[in-house]
Short mmCIF file of C-alpha atoms in Angstrom, two decimals:
data_model
loop_
_atom_site.label_atom_id
_atom_site.label_comp_id
_atom_site.label_asym_id
_atom_site.label_seq_id
_atom_site.Cartn_x
_atom_site.Cartn_y
_atom_site.Cartn_z
CA MET A 535 -52.61 12.88 -43.18
CA ALA A 536 -54.45 9.59 -43.78
CA THR A 537 -54.41 7.05 -40.96
CA SER A 538 -53.78 4.30 -43.50
CA ASP A 539 -50.65 6.09 -44.80
CA PHE A 540 -49.37 6.26 -41.23
CA VAL A 541 -49.89 2.53 -40.67
CA LEU A 542 -48.61 1.46 -44.10
CA GLY A 543 -45.46 3.55 -43.69
CA GLY A 544 -44.73 1.79 -40.41
CA LEU A 545 -45.44 -1.69 -41.79
CA ALA A 546 -43.19 -1.09 -44.80
CA SER A 547 -40.26 -0.20 -42.54
CA VAL A 548 -40.86 -3.15 -40.21
CA GLY A 549 -40.65 -5.53 -43.15
CA ALA A 550 -37.36 -4.00 -44.30
CA THR A 551 -35.81 -4.00 -40.81
CA PHE A 552 -35.89 -7.79 -40.49
CA PHE A 553 -33.50 -7.94 -43.45
CA THR A 554 -31.22 -5.01 -42.57
CA ASN A 555 -30.82 -5.17 -38.77
CA PRO A 556 -27.69 -7.40 -38.91
CA ILE A 557 -25.80 -4.80 -40.95
CA GLU A 558 -27.04 -2.15 -38.48
CA VAL A 559 -25.33 -4.10 -35.70
CA ILE A 560 -22.09 -4.14 -37.69
CA LYS A 561 -22.39 -0.43 -38.49
CA THR A 562 -22.87 0.47 -34.82
CA ARG A 563 -19.84 -1.55 -33.71
CA ILE A 564 -17.56 -0.02 -36.37
CA GLN A 565 -18.70 3.51 -35.48
CA LEU A 566 -17.84 2.92 -31.82
CA GLN A 567 -14.45 1.27 -32.16
CA GLY A 568 -11.53 3.60 -31.49
CA GLU A 569 -13.82 6.18 -29.90
CA LEU A 570 -11.88 9.46 -29.40
CA ALA A 571 -8.59 7.76 -30.29
CA ALA A 572 -6.23 8.66 -33.11
CA ARG A 573 -6.32 6.41 -36.15
CA GLY A 574 -3.95 3.47 -35.84
CA SER A 575 -3.61 3.76 -32.04
CA TYR A 576 -6.25 1.21 -31.07
CA ALA A 577 -7.17 -2.42 -31.63
CA GLU A 578 -9.74 -2.99 -34.38
CA PRO A 579 -11.84 -6.10 -33.77
CA TYR A 580 -13.94 -5.04 -36.78
CA LYS A 581 -11.70 -4.54 -39.82
CA GLY A 582 -14.36 -4.62 -42.53
CA VAL A 583 -17.97 -5.47 -43.10
CA LEU A 584 -17.54 -9.15 -44.01
CA GLN A 585 -14.92 -9.76 -41.33
CA ALA A 586 -17.18 -8.02 -38.80
CA PHE A 587 -20.05 -10.37 -39.63
CA ILE A 588 -17.82 -13.38 -39.00
CA THR A 589 -16.42 -11.87 -35.80
CA VAL A 590 -19.86 -11.14 -34.34
CA ALA A 591 -21.23 -14.56 -35.30
CA LYS A 592 -18.17 -16.29 -33.81
CA ASN A 593 -18.14 -14.40 -30.50
CA ASP A 594 -21.79 -13.45 -29.94
CA GLY A 595 -23.44 -16.27 -31.89
CA LEU A 596 -25.68 -15.92 -34.91
CA HIS A 597 -28.35 -14.35 -32.71
CA GLY A 598 -25.85 -11.57 -32.01
CA LEU A 599 -26.43 -10.31 -35.54
CA GLN A 600 -30.03 -9.52 -34.60
CA LYS A 601 -29.27 -7.66 -31.37
CA GLY A 602 -31.56 -4.72 -30.79
CA LEU A 603 -34.13 -6.02 -33.28
CA VAL A 604 -37.20 -5.35 -31.11
CA PRO A 605 -36.46 -1.66 -30.36
CA ALA A 606 -35.30 -1.30 -33.98
CA LEU A 607 -38.75 -2.43 -35.15
CA TYR A 608 -40.46 0.07 -32.85
CA PHE A 609 -38.09 2.82 -33.96
CA GLN A 610 -38.58 2.11 -37.67
CA PHE A 611 -42.36 1.82 -37.37
CA ILE A 612 -42.69 5.17 -35.62
CA ILE A 613 -40.20 7.22 -37.65
CA ASN A 614 -41.35 5.91 -41.03
CA SER A 615 -45.03 6.18 -40.15
CA PHE A 616 -44.51 9.91 -39.76
CA ARG A 617 -42.02 10.30 -42.62
CA LEU A 618 -43.96 8.45 -45.29
CA SER A 619 -47.42 9.64 -44.30
CA ILE A 620 -46.22 13.26 -44.33
CA TYR A 621 -44.55 12.60 -47.69
CA THR A 622 -47.69 11.14 -49.31
CA THR A 623 -49.83 13.92 -47.88
CA ALA A 624 -47.47 16.52 -49.36
CA VAL A 625 -47.60 14.76 -52.74
CA ASP A 626 -51.40 14.34 -52.72
CA LYS A 627 -51.94 17.96 -51.70
CA HIS A 628 -49.39 19.14 -54.32
CA TRP A 629 -47.28 20.77 -51.61
CA MET A 630 -44.19 19.32 -53.31
CA HIS A 631 -45.03 20.55 -56.81
CA LYS A 632 -44.00 23.63 -58.73
CA LYS A 633 -46.57 25.77 -60.53
CA ASN A 634 -45.94 23.81 -63.75
CA GLY A 635 -46.84 20.55 -62.00
CA GLU A 636 -43.30 19.18 -61.66
CA ILE A 637 -42.11 17.79 -58.33
CA SER A 638 -39.73 20.24 -56.66
CA PHE A 639 -36.52 18.78 -55.22
CA GLY A 640 -36.28 21.66 -52.73
CA LEU A 641 -39.84 21.22 -51.48
CA GLY A 642 -39.30 17.48 -51.30
CA LEU A 643 -36.19 18.12 -49.21
CA MET A 644 -38.17 20.33 -46.87
CA TRP A 645 -41.11 17.93 -46.38
CA GLY A 646 -38.77 14.97 -46.06
CA ALA A 647 -36.81 16.79 -43.37
CA ILE A 648 -40.00 17.76 -41.50
CA GLY A 649 -41.22 14.16 -41.51
CA GLY A 650 -37.84 12.89 -40.40
CA VAL A 651 -37.56 15.36 -37.52
CA VAL A 652 -41.06 14.62 -36.20
CA GLY A 653 -40.63 10.87 -36.49
CA SER A 654 -37.13 10.94 -35.01
CA TYR A 655 -38.20 12.83 -31.91
CA PHE A 656 -41.08 10.50 -31.06
CA SER A 657 -39.03 7.37 -31.75
CA SER A 658 -35.89 8.58 -29.96
CA PRO A 659 -36.11 6.25 -26.89
CA PHE A 660 -36.15 3.20 -29.14
CA PHE A 661 -33.18 4.44 -31.18
CA MET A 662 -31.17 4.89 -27.99
CA ILE A 663 -32.04 1.44 -26.64
CA LYS A 664 -31.41 -0.15 -30.04
CA THR A 665 -27.95 1.41 -30.15
CA GLN A 666 -27.07 0.32 -26.61
CA LEU A 667 -28.23 -3.25 -27.17
CA GLN A 668 -26.40 -3.51 -30.51
CA SER A 669 -23.14 -2.25 -29.01
CA HIS A 670 -23.16 -4.83 -26.19
CA ALA A 671 -20.71 -7.61 -27.08
CA ALA A 672 -18.48 -10.33 -25.73
CA ASN A 673 -15.44 -8.93 -23.89
CA GLU A 674 -13.09 -9.97 -26.68
CA ILE A 675 -14.80 -7.74 -29.25
CA ALA A 676 -16.43 -5.07 -27.05
CA VAL A 677 -16.19 -1.47 -28.26
CA GLY A 678 -17.62 1.72 -26.82
CA TYR A 679 -19.42 2.01 -23.49
CA GLN A 680 -20.97 -1.32 -22.51
CA HIS A 681 -24.49 -1.19 -21.05
CA SER A 682 -25.90 -4.08 -19.04
CA HIS A 683 -29.34 -4.20 -20.68
CA THR A 684 -30.63 -7.61 -21.71
CA SER A 685 -33.85 -6.56 -23.41
CA LEU A 686 -36.04 -3.61 -24.38
CA GLY A 687 -37.92 -3.89 -21.07
CA SER A 688 -34.81 -4.01 -18.89
CA ALA A 689 -33.31 -1.06 -20.77
CA MET A 690 -36.43 1.06 -20.29
CA ARG A 691 -36.54 0.28 -16.56
CA GLU A 692 -32.86 1.08 -16.03
CA ILE A 693 -32.89 4.29 -18.08
CA TYR A 694 -36.10 5.46 -16.37
CA LYS A 695 -34.61 4.68 -12.96
CA GLN A 696 -31.52 6.77 -13.80
CA GLY A 697 -33.13 9.77 -15.46
CA GLY A 698 -36.91 9.52 -15.31
CA ILE A 699 -39.03 10.08 -18.40
CA MET A 700 -36.60 12.68 -19.75
CA GLY A 701 -33.83 10.10 -19.56
CA LEU A 702 -35.61 8.15 -22.28
CA TRP A 703 -35.36 11.21 -24.53
CA ARG A 704 -31.70 11.90 -23.76
CA GLY A 705 -29.97 12.85 -27.00
CA SER A 706 -33.26 13.32 -28.87
CA LEU A 707 -32.50 16.90 -29.94
CA ALA A 708 -29.05 15.88 -31.13
CA SER A 709 -30.62 13.21 -33.36
CA LEU A 710 -32.72 15.75 -35.25
CA PRO A 711 -29.93 16.89 -37.64
CA ARG A 712 -29.41 13.23 -38.58
CA ALA A 713 -33.11 12.78 -39.27
CA ALA A 714 -33.46 16.05 -41.19
CA VAL A 715 -30.45 15.43 -43.44
CA GLY A 716 -31.11 11.75 -44.08
CA SER A 717 -34.87 11.91 -44.49
CA GLY A 718 -34.76 15.09 -46.56
CA ALA A 719 -32.19 13.65 -48.96
CA GLN A 720 -34.05 10.35 -49.27
CA ILE A 721 -37.59 11.68 -49.74
CA ALA A 722 -36.59 14.49 -52.10
CA THR A 723 -34.50 12.16 -54.26
CA PHE A 724 -37.12 9.41 -54.29
CA GLY A 725 -39.97 11.61 -55.47
CA LYS A 726 -37.90 13.47 -58.07
CA THR A 727 -36.25 10.30 -59.38
CA LYS A 728 -39.57 8.51 -59.80
CA ALA A 729 -40.88 11.40 -61.85
CA LEU A 730 -37.72 11.64 -64.00
CA LEU A 731 -37.65 7.89 -64.72
CA VAL A 732 -41.21 8.11 -66.04
CA GLU A 733 -40.68 11.42 -67.86
CA TYR A 734 -37.73 10.07 -69.85
CA ASP A 735 -39.41 6.69 -70.35
CA LEU A 736 -36.55 4.88 -68.61
CA VAL A 737 -38.44 2.84 -65.99
CA THR A 738 -42.21 3.16 -66.18
CA GLN A 739 -43.43 -0.11 -64.61
CA PRO A 740 -44.54 0.97 -61.08
CA THR A 741 -42.72 -1.71 -59.06
CA TYR A 742 -39.43 -1.35 -60.98
CA ASN A 743 -39.79 2.42 -60.87
CA SER A 744 -40.13 2.39 -57.06
CA PHE A 745 -37.21 -0.04 -56.75
CA CYS A 746 -34.82 2.05 -58.88
CA ALA A 747 -35.84 5.34 -57.28
CA GLY A 748 -35.49 3.82 -53.81
CA LEU A 749 -32.00 2.50 -54.59
CA ILE A 750 -30.82 5.88 -55.88
CA ALA A 751 -32.40 7.68 -52.90
CA GLY A 752 -30.78 5.28 -50.44
CA SER A 753 -27.36 5.74 -52.03
CA LEU A 754 -27.52 9.53 -51.72
CA MET A 755 -28.92 9.22 -48.21
CA SER A 756 -25.98 7.09 -47.02
CA VAL A 757 -23.47 9.78 -48.09
CA ALA A 758 -25.43 12.55 -46.39
CA ILE A 759 -26.34 10.75 -43.18
CA THR A 760 -23.10 9.04 -42.09
CA PRO A 761 -21.48 11.95 -40.14
CA PRO A 762 -24.63 12.83 -38.15
CA ASP A 763 -25.27 9.10 -37.71
CA VAL A 764 -21.83 8.61 -36.13
CA ILE A 765 -22.58 11.49 -33.75
CA SER A 766 -26.00 10.05 -32.82
CA THR A 767 -24.51 6.61 -32.18
CA ARG A 768 -21.83 8.06 -29.90
CA LEU A 769 -24.27 10.26 -27.97
CA TYR A 770 -26.88 7.55 -27.47
CA ASN A 771 -24.35 4.92 -26.44
CA GLN A 772 -22.28 6.95 -23.97
CA GLY A 773 -22.71 6.28 -20.28
CA VAL A 774 -23.98 8.91 -17.84
CA ASP A 775 -22.86 10.04 -14.39
CA ALA A 776 -24.97 10.26 -11.23
CA GLN A 777 -26.43 13.56 -12.44
CA GLY A 778 -27.42 12.10 -15.80
CA ARG A 779 -24.69 13.92 -17.72
CA GLY A 780 -22.84 12.23 -20.55
CA LEU A 781 -19.42 10.79 -19.66
CA TYR A 782 -17.81 11.75 -22.99
CA TYR A 783 -19.88 14.44 -24.69
CA ASN A 784 -22.00 17.41 -23.64
CA GLY A 785 -24.08 17.55 -26.80
CA TRP A 786 -24.09 17.41 -30.59
CA LEU A 787 -21.51 20.15 -31.22
CA ASP A 788 -19.22 18.97 -28.44
CA CYS A 789 -19.31 15.46 -29.92
CA PHE A 790 -18.68 16.78 -33.44
CA PHE A 791 -15.58 18.77 -32.46
CA LYS A 792 -14.16 16.04 -30.21
CA ILE A 793 -14.41 13.48 -33.01
CA LEU A 794 -12.77 15.88 -35.49
CA ARG A 795 -9.92 16.72 -33.08
CA SER A 796 -9.14 13.14 -32.07
CA GLU A 797 -10.17 11.06 -35.11
CA GLY A 798 -10.24 13.54 -37.99
CA ILE A 799 -12.60 13.42 -40.97
CA TYR A 800 -12.08 9.66 -41.07
CA GLY A 801 -13.85 9.44 -37.72
CA MET A 802 -16.92 11.19 -39.12
CA TYR A 803 -17.21 8.53 -41.81
CA LYS A 804 -16.54 5.46 -39.71
CA GLY A 805 -18.80 2.63 -40.78
CA PHE A 806 -19.62 4.29 -44.10
CA TRP A 807 -19.67 1.08 -46.14
CA ALA A 808 -21.67 -0.73 -43.50
CA ASN A 809 -24.02 2.25 -43.43
CA TYR A 810 -24.29 2.21 -47.22
CA LEU A 811 -24.95 -1.53 -47.31
CA ARG A 812 -27.66 -1.02 -44.69
CA ILE A 813 -29.28 2.18 -45.93
CA ALA A 814 -29.38 1.45 -49.67
CA PRO A 815 -31.30 -1.86 -49.38
CA HIS A 816 -33.33 -0.61 -46.40
CA SER A 817 -34.38 2.53 -48.24
CA THR A 818 -35.16 0.52 -51.35
CA LEU A 819 -37.24 -2.04 -49.44
CA VAL A 820 -39.09 0.54 -47.31
CA LEU A 821 -40.10 2.70 -50.29
CA LEU A 822 -40.87 -0.33 -52.45
CA PHE A 823 -42.98 -2.00 -49.73
CA PHE A 824 -44.75 1.29 -49.05
CA ASP A 825 -45.67 1.87 -52.69
CA GLU A 826 -46.84 -1.76 -53.01
CA LEU A 827 -48.97 -1.52 -49.85
CA VAL A 828 -50.50 1.73 -51.09
CA ALA A 829 -51.26 0.04 -54.43
CA VAL A 830 -52.99 -2.84 -52.61
CA ARG A 831 -55.02 -0.36 -50.58
CA GLU A 832 -56.13 1.48 -53.71
CA LYS A 833 -56.87 -1.72 -55.62
CA TYR A 834 -59.16 -3.11 -52.95
CA ASP A 835 -60.40 0.32 -51.80
CA LEU A 836 -59.27 -0.29 -48.22
CA ARG A 837 -59.93 2.55 -45.82
CA PHE A 838 -58.75 2.62 -42.21
#
């Protein structure tokens, strides 16, 4: 695994996050509203993506649309450094290729999932803090458990005080299915789509090829990742008791079944359109930026 691939993967995701964090805030709020309540039995301050943008801007100010940006940048840098560097290593070493030289979707799925799981585990504290900061809102539009953090630093101090170093990794194992499904679907689709677009002479210019493949990969990823993303959001945002146990859920499976029983399948796909509008452009930008940064490195023979 090249050090430069690790760094470039992180930088590509940081660049994309500045553009997509506002929709991440909206997605988090929609996923938390009506938590463990039957559909139609609760107030909905967020009735759609556009209306949610206006509501957040009106009540939390325009800066409210960038809540959680700092931990989001850390999270994206770490997870995508691992994901994309593992992906490029697998491609360069032909670990993703069949014997005839074609890229294997199944192998791409496997290596994408491995990269996602590794990156997700190491970045887990920042995902949790990002979620808790993004969910914090004015009383009029508050949904889910409201944490009192004001910044990344204050959140780390409070979480560490409550649960020690392991408190920062609370929910990390439950986030692994989300990472495996989402990353596997994205990476496998991206690599295979790039190859197919060139093979059938549809999009051969490198930048356009990366853009189209990234858009298709992000679209598939949003369908696959929404249910485990809802579960991760709920687990990371829930409060804890004096013993550090979750107030609502005991783990991934407990959360899954409680959502199904109380909210139905609809609950598993809460925030889907916000998730799609975040993931599709984010995936496109990350993979496009990464390919462009790699091209610059190769052009100028940069080694680090």
